PDB file of N, CA and C and ligand atoms in Angstrom:
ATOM      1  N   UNK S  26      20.525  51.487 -26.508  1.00 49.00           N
ATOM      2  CA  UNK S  26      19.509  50.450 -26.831  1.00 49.00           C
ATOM      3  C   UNK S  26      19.056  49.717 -25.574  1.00 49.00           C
ATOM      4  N   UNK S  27      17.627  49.386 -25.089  1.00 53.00           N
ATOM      5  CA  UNK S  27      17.171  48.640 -23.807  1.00 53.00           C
ATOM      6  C   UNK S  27      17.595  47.029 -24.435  1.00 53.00           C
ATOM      7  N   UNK S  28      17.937  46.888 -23.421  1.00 52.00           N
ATOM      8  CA  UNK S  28      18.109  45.478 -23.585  1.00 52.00           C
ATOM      9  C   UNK S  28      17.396  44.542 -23.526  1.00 52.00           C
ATOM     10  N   UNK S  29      16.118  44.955 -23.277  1.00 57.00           N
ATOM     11  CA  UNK S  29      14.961  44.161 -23.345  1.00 57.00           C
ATOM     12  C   UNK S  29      14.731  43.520 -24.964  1.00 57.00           C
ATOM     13  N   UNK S  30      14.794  44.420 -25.670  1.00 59.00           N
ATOM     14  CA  UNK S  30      14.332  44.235 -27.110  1.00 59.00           C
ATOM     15  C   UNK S  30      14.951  43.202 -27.968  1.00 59.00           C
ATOM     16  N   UNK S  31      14.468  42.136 -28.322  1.00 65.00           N
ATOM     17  CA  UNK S  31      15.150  41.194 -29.164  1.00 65.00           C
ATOM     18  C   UNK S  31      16.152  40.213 -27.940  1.00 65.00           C
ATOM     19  N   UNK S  32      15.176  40.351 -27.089  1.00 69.00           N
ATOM     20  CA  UNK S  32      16.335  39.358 -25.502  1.00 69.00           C
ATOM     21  C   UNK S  32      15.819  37.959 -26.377  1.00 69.00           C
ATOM     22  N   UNK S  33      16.052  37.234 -25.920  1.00 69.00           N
ATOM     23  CA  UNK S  33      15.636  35.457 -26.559  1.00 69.00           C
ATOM     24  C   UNK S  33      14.900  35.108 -25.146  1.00 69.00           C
ATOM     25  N   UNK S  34      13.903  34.456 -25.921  1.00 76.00           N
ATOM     26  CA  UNK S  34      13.099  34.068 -24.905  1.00 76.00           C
ATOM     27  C   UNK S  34      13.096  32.274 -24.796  1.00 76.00           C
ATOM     28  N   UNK S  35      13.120  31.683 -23.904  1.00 79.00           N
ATOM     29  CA  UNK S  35      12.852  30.160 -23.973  1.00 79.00           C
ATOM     30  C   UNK S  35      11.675  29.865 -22.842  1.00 79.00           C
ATOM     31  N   UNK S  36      10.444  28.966 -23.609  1.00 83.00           N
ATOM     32  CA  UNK S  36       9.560  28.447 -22.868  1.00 83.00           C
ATOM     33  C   UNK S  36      10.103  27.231 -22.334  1.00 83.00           C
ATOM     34  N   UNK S  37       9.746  26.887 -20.865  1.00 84.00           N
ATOM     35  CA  UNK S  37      10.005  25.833 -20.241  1.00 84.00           C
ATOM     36  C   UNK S  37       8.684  25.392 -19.614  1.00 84.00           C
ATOM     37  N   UNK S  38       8.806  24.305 -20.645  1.00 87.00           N
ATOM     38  CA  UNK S  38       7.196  23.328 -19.975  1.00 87.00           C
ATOM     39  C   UNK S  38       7.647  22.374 -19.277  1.00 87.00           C
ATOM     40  N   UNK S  39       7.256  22.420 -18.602  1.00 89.00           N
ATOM     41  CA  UNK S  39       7.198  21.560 -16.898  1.00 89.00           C
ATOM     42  C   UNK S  39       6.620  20.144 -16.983  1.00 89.00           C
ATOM     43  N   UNK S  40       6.716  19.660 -16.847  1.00 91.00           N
ATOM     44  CA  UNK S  40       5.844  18.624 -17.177  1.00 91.00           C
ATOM     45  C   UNK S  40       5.686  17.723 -15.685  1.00 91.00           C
ATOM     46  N   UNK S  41       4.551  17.455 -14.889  1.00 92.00           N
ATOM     47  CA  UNK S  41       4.796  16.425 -13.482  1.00 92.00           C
ATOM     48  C   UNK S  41       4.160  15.433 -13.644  1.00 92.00           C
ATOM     49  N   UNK S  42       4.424  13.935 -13.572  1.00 92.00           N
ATOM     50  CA  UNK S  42       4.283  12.594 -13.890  1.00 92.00           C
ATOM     51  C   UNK S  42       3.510  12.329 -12.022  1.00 92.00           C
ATOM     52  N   UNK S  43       2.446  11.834 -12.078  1.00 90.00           N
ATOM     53  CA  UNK S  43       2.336  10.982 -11.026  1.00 90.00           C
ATOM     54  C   UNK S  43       3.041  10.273 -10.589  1.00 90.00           C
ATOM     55  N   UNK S  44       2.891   9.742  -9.229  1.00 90.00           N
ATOM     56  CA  UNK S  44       3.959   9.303  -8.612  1.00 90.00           C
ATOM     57  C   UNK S  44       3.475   7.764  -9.114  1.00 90.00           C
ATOM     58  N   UNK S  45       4.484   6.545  -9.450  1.00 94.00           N
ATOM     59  CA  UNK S  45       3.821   5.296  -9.637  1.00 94.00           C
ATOM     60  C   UNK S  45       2.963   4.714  -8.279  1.00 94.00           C
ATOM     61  N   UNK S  46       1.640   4.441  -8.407  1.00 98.00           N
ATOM     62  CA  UNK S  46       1.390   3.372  -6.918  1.00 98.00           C
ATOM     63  C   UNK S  46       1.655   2.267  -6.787  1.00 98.00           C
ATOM     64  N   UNK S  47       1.528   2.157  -5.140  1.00 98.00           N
ATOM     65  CA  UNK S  47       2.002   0.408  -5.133  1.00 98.00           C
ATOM     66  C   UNK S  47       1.026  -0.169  -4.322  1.00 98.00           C
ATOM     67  N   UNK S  48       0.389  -1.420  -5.122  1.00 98.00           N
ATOM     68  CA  UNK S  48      -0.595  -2.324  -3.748  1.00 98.00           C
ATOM     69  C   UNK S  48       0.239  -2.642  -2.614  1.00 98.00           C
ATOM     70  N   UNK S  49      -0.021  -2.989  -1.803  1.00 99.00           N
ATOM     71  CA  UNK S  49      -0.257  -3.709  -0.338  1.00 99.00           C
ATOM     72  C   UNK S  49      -1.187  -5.046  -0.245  1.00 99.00           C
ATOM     73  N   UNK S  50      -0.529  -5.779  -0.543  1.00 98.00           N
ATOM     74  CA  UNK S  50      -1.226  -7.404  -0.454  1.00 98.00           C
ATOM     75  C   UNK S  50      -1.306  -7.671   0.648  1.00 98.00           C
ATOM     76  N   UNK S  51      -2.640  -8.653   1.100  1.00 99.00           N
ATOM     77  CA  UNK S  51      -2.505  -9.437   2.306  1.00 99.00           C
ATOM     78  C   UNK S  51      -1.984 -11.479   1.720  1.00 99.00           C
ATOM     79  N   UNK S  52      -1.444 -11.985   2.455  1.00 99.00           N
ATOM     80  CA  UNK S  52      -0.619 -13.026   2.147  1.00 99.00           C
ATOM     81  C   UNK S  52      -1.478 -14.112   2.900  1.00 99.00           C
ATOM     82  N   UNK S  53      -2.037 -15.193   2.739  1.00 98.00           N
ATOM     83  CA  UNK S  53      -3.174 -16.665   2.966  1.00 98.00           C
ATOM     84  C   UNK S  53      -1.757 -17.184   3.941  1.00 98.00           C
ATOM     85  N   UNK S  54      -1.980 -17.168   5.027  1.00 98.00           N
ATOM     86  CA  UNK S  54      -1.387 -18.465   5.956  1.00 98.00           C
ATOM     87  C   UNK S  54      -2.514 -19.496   6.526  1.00 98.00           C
ATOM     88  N   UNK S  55      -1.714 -20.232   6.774  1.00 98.00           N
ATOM     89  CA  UNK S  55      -2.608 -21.874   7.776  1.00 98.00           C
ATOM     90  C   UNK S  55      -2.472 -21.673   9.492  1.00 98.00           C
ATOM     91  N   UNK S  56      -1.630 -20.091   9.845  1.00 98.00           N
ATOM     92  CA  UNK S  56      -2.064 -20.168  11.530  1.00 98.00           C
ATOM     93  C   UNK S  56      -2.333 -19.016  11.658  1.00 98.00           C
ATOM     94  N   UNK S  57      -1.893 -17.777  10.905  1.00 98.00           N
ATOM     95  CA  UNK S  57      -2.348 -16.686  11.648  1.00 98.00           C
ATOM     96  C   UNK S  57      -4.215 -16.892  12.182  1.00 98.00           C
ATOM     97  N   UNK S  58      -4.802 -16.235  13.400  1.00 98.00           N
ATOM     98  CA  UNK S  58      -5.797 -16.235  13.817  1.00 98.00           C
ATOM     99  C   UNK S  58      -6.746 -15.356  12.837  1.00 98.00           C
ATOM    100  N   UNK S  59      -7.659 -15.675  12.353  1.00 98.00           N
ATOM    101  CA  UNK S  59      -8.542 -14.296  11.442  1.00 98.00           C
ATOM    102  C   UNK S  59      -8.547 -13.065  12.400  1.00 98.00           C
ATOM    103  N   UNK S  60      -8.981 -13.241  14.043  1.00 98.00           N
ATOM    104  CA  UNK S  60      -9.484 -11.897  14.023  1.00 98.00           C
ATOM    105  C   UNK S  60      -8.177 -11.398  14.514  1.00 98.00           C
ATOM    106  N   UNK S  61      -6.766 -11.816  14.232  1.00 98.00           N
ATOM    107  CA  UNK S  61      -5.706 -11.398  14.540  1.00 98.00           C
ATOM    108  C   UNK S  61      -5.511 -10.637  13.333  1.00 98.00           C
ATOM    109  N   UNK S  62      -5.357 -11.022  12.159  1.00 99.00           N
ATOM    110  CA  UNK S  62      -5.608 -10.733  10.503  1.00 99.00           C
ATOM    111  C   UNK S  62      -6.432  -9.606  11.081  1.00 99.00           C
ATOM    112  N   UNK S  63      -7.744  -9.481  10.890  1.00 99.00           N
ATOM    113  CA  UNK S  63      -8.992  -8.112  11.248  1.00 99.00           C
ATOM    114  C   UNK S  63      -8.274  -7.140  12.141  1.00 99.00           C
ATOM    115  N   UNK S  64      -7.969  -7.318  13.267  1.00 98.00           N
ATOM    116  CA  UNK S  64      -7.273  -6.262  14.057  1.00 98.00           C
ATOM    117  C   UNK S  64      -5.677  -5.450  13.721  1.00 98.00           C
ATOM    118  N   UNK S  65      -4.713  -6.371  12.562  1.00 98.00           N
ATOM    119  CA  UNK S  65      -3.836  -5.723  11.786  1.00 98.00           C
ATOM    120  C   UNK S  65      -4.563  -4.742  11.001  1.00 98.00           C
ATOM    121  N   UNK S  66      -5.344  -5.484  10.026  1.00 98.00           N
ATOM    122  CA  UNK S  66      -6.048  -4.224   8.891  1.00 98.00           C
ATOM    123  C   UNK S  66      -6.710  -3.181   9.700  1.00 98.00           C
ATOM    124  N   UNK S  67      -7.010  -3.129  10.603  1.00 98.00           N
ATOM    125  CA  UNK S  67      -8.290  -2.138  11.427  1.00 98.00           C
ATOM    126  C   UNK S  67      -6.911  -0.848  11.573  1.00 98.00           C
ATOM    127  N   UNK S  68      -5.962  -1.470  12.452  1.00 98.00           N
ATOM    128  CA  UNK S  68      -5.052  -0.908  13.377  1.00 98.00           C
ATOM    129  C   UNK S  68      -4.097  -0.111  12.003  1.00 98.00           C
ATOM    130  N   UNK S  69      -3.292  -1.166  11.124  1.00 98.00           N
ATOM    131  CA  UNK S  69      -2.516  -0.139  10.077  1.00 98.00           C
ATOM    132  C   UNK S  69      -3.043   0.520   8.751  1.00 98.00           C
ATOM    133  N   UNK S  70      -4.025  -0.120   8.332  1.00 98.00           N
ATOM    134  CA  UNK S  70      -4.769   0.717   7.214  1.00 98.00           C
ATOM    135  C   UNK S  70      -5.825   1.267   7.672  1.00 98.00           C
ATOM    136  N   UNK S  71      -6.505   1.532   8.932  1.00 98.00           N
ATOM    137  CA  UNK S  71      -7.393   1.968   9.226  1.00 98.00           C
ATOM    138  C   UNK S  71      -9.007   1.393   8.148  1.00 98.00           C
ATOM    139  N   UNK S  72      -8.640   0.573   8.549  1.00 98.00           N
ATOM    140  CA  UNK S  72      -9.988   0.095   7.498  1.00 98.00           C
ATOM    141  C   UNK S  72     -11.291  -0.307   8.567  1.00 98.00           C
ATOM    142  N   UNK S  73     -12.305  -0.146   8.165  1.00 98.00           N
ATOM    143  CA  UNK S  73     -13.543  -0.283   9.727  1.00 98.00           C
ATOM    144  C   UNK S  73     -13.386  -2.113   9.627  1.00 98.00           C
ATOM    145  N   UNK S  74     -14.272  -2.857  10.992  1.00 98.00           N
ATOM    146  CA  UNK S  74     -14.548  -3.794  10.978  1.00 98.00           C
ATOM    147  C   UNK S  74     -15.086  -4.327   9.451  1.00 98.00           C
ATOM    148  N   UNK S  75     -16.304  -3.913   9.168  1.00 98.00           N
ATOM    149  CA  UNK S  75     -16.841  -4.862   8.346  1.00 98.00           C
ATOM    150  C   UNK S  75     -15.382  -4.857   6.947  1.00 98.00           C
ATOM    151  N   UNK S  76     -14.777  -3.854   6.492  1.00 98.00           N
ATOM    152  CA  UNK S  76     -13.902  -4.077   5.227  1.00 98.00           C
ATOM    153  C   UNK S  76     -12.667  -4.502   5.851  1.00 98.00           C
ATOM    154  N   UNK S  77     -12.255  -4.840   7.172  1.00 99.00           N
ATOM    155  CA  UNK S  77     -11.206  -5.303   7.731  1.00 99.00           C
ATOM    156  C   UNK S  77     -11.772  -6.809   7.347  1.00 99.00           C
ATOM    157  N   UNK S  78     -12.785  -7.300   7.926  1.00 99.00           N
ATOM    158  CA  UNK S  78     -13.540  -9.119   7.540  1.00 99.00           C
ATOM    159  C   UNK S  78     -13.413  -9.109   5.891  1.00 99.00           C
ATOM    160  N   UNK S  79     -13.685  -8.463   5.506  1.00 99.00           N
ATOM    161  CA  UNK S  79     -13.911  -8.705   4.139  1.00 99.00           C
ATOM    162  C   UNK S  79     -12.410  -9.085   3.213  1.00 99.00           C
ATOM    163  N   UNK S  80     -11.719  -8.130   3.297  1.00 99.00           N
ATOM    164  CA  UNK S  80     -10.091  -8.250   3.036  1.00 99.00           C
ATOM    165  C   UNK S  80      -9.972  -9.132   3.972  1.00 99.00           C
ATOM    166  N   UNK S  81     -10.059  -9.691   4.853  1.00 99.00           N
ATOM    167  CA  UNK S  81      -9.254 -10.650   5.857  1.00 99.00           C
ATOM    168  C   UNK S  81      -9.824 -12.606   4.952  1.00 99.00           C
ATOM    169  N   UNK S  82     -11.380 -12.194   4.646  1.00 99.00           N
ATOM    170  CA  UNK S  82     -11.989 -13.018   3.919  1.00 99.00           C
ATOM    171  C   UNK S  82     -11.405 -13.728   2.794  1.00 99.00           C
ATOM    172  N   UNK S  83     -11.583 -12.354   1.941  1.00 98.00           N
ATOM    173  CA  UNK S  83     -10.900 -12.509   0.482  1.00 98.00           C
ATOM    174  C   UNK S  83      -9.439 -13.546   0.422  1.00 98.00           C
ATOM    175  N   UNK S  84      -8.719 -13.063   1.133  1.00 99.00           N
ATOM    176  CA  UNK S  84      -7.308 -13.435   1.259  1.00 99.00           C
ATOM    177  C   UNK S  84      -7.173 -14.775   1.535  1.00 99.00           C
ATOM    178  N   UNK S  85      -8.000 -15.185   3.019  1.00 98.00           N
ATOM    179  CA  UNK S  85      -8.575 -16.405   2.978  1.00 98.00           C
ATOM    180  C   UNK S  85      -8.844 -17.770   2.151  1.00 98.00           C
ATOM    181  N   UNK S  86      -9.493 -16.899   1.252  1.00 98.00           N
ATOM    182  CA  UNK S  86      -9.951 -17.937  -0.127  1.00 98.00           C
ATOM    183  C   UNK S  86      -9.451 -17.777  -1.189  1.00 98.00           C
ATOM    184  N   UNK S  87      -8.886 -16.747  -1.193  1.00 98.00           N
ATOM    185  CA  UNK S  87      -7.833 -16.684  -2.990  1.00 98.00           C
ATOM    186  C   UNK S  87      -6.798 -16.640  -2.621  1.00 98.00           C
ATOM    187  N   UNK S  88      -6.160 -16.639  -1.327  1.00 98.00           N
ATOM    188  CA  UNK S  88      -4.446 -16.548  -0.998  1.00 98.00           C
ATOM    189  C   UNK S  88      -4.284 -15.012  -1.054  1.00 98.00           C
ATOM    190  N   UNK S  89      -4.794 -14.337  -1.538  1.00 98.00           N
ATOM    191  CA  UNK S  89      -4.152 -12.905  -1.460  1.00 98.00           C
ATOM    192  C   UNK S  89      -5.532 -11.959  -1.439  1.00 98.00           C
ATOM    193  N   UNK S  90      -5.088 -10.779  -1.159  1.00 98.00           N
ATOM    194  CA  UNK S  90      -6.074  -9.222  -1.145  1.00 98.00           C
ATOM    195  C   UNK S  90      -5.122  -8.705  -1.389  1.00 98.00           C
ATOM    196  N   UNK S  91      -5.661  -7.551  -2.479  1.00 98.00           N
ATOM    197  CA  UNK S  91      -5.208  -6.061  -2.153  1.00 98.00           C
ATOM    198  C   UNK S  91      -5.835  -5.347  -1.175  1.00 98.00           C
ATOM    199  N   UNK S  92      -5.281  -4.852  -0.194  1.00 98.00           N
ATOM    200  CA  UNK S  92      -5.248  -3.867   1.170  1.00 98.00           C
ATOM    201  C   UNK S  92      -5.341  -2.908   0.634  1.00 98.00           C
ATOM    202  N   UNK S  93      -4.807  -2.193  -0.034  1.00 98.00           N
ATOM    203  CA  UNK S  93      -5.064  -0.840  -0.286  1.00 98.00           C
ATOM    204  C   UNK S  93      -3.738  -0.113  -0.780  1.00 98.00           C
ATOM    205  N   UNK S  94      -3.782   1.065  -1.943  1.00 98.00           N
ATOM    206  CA  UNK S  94      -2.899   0.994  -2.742  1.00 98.00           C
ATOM    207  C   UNK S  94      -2.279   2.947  -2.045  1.00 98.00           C
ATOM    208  N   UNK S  95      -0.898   3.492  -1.818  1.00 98.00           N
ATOM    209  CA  UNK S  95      -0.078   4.390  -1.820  1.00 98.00           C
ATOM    210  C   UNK S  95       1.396   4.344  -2.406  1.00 98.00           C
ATOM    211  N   UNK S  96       2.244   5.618  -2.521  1.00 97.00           N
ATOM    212  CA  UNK S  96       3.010   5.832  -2.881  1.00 97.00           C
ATOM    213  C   UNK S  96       4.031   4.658  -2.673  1.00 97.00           C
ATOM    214  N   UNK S  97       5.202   4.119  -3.050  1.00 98.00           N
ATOM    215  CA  UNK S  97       5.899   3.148  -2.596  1.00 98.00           C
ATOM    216  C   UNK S  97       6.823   3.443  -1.137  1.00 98.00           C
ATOM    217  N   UNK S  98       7.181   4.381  -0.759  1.00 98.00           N
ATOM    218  CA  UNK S  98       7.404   4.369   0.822  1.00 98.00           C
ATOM    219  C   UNK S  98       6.024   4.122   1.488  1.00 98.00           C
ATOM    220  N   UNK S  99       5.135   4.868   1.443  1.00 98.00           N
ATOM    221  CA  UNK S  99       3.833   4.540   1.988  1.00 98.00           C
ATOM    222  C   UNK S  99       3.605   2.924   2.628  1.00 98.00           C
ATOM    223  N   UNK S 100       3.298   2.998   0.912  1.00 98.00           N
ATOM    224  CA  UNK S 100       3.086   1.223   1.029  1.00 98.00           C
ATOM    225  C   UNK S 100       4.020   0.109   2.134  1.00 98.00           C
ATOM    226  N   UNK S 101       5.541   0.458   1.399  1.00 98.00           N
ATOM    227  CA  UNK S 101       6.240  -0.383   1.960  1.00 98.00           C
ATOM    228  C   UNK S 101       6.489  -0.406   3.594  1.00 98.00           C
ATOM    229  N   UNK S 102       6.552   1.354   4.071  1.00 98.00           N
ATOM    230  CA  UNK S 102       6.664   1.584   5.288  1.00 98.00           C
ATOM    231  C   UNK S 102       5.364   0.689   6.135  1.00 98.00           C
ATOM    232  N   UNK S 103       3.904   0.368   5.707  1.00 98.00           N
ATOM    233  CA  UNK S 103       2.834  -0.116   6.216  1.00 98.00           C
ATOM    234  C   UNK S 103       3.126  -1.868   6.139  1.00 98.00           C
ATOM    235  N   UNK S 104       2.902  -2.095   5.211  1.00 98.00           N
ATOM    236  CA  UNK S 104       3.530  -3.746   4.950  1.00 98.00           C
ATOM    237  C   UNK S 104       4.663  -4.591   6.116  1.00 98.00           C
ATOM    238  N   UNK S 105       5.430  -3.610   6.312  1.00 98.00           N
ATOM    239  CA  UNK S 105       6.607  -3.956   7.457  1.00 98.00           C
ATOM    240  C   UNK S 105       6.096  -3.981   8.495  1.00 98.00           C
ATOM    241  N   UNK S 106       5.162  -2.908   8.567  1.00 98.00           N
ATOM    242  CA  UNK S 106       5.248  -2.334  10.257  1.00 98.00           C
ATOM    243  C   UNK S 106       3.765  -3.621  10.304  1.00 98.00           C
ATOM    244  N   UNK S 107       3.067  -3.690   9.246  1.00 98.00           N
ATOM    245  CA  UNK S 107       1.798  -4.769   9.803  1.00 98.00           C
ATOM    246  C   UNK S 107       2.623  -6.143  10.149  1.00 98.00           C
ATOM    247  N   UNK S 108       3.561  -6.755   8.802  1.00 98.00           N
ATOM    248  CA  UNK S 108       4.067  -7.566   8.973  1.00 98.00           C
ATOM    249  C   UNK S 108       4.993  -8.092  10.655  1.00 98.00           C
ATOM    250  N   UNK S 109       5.647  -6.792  10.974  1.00 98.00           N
ATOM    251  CA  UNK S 109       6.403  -7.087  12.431  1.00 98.00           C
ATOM    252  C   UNK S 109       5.543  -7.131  13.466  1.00 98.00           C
ATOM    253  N   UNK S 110       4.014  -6.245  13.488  1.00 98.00           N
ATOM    254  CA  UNK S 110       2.830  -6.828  14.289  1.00 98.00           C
ATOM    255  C   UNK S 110       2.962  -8.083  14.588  1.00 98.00           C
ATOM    256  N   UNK S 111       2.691  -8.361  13.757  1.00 98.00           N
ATOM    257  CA  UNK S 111       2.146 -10.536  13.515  1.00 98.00           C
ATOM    258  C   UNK S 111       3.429 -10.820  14.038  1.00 98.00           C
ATOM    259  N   UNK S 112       5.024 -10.412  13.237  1.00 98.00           N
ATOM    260  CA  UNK S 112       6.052 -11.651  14.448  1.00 98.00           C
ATOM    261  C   UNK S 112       6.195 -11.024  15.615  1.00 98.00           C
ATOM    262  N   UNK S 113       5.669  -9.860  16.380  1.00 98.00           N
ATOM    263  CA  UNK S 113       6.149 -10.079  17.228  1.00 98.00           C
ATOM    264  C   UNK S 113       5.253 -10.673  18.375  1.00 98.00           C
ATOM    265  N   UNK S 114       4.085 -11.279  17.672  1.00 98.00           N
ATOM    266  CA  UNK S 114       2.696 -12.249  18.016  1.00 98.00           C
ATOM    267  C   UNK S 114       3.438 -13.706  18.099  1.00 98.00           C
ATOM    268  N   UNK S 115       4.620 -13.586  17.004  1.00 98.00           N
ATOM    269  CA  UNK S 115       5.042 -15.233  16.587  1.00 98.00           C
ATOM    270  C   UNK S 115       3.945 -15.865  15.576  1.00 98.00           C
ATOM    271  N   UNK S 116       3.268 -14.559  14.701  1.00 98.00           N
ATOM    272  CA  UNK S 116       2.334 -15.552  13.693  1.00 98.00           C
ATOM    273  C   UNK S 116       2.915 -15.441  12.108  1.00 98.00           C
ATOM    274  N   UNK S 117       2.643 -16.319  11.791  1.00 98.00           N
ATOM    275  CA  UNK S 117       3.787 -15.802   9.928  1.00 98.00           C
ATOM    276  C   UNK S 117       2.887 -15.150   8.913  1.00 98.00           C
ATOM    277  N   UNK S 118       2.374 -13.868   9.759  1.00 98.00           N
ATOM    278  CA  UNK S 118       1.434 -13.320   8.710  1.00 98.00           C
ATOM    279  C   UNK S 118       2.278 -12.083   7.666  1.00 98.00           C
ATOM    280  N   UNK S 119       1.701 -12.220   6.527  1.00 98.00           N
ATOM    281  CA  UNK S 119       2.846 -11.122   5.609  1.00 98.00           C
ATOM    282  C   UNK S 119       2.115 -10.399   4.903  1.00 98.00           C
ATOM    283  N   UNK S 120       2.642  -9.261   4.318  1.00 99.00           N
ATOM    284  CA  UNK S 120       2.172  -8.179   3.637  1.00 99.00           C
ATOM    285  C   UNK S 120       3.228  -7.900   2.635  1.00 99.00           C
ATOM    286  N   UNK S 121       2.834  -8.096   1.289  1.00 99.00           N
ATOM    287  CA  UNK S 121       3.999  -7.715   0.863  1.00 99.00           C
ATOM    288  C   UNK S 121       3.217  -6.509  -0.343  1.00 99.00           C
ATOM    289  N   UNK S 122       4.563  -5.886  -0.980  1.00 98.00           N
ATOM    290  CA  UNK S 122       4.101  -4.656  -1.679  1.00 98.00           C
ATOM    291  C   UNK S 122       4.786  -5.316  -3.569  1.00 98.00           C
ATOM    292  N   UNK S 123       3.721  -4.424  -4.246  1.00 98.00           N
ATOM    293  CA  UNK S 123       4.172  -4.701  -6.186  1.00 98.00           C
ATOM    294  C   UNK S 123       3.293  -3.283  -6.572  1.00 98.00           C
ATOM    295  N   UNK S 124       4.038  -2.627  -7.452  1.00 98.00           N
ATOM    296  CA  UNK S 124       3.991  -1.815  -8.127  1.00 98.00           C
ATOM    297  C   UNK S 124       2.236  -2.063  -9.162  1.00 98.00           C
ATOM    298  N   UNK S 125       1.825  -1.005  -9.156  1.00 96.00           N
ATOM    299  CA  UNK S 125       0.432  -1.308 -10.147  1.00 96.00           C
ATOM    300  C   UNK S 125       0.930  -1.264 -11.034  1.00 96.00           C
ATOM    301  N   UNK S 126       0.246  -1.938 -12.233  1.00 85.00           N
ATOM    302  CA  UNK S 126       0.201  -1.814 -13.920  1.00 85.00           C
ATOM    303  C   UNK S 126       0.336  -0.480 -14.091  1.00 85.00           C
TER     304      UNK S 126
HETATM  305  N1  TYC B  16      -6.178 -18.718   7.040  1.00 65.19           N
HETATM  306  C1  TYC B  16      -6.153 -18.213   8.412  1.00 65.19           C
HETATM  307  C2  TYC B  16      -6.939 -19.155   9.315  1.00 65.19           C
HETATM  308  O1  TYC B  16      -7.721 -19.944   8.832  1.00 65.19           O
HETATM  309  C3  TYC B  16      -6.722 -16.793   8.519  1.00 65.19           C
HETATM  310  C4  TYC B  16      -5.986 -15.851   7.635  1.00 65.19           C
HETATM  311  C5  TYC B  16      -6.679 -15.071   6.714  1.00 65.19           C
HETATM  312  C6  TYC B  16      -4.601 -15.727   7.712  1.00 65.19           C
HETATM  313  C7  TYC B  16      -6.000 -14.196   5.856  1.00 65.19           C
HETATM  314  C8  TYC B  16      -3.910 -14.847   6.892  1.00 65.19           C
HETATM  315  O2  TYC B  16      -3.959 -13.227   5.131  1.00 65.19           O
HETATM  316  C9  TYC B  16      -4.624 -14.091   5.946  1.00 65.19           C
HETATM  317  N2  TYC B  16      -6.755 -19.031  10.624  1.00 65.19           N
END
């Protein structure tokens, strides 16, 4: 008898979930310099001048921006590395990261 015949078969559905994203906030201080703010966003999110002012703006007047949203190493790895920019300026500018809805 082949042993093929009457083998048991099992389907395996796979299933792949997106990865969750995470924003990247910009954080409202009373000293960082704006175009110190503009030249972080330019330099770690690569964002051009005019949407570097604009996020630098926003943040300005509502206390916060979203910067721009990646995976949670992504995110978090960028947030740090902008954040240690600014201290090692000595300015208390922050970036912090939250999971999207
Ligand atoms: N508020 C700062 C100032 O007036 C500029 C600034 C903007 C700082 C956005 C931080 O996330 C920030 N010099």
């Amino acid at each position: 008898m082949p042993e093929t015949i009457n083998t048991p078969r099992v389907q395996l559905e796979l299933k792949v979930e997106r990865p969750r994203l995470y924003k990247v906030m910009l954080v409202n201080d009373d000293f960082t310099p704006r175009e110190f703010v503009v030249r972080v966003l330019k330099a770690e999110f690569q964002l051009d001048e005019g949407q570097a002012s604009r996020v630098m703006m926003t943040a300005h007047q509502r206390g916060v921006c979203v910067v721009a949203v990646f995976t949670q190493e992504v995110a978090e790895t960028k947030a740090t590395t902008a954040t240690d920019m600014a201290r090692s300026k000595g300015y208390p500018l922050l970036f912090t990261t939250e999971p999207e809805e």
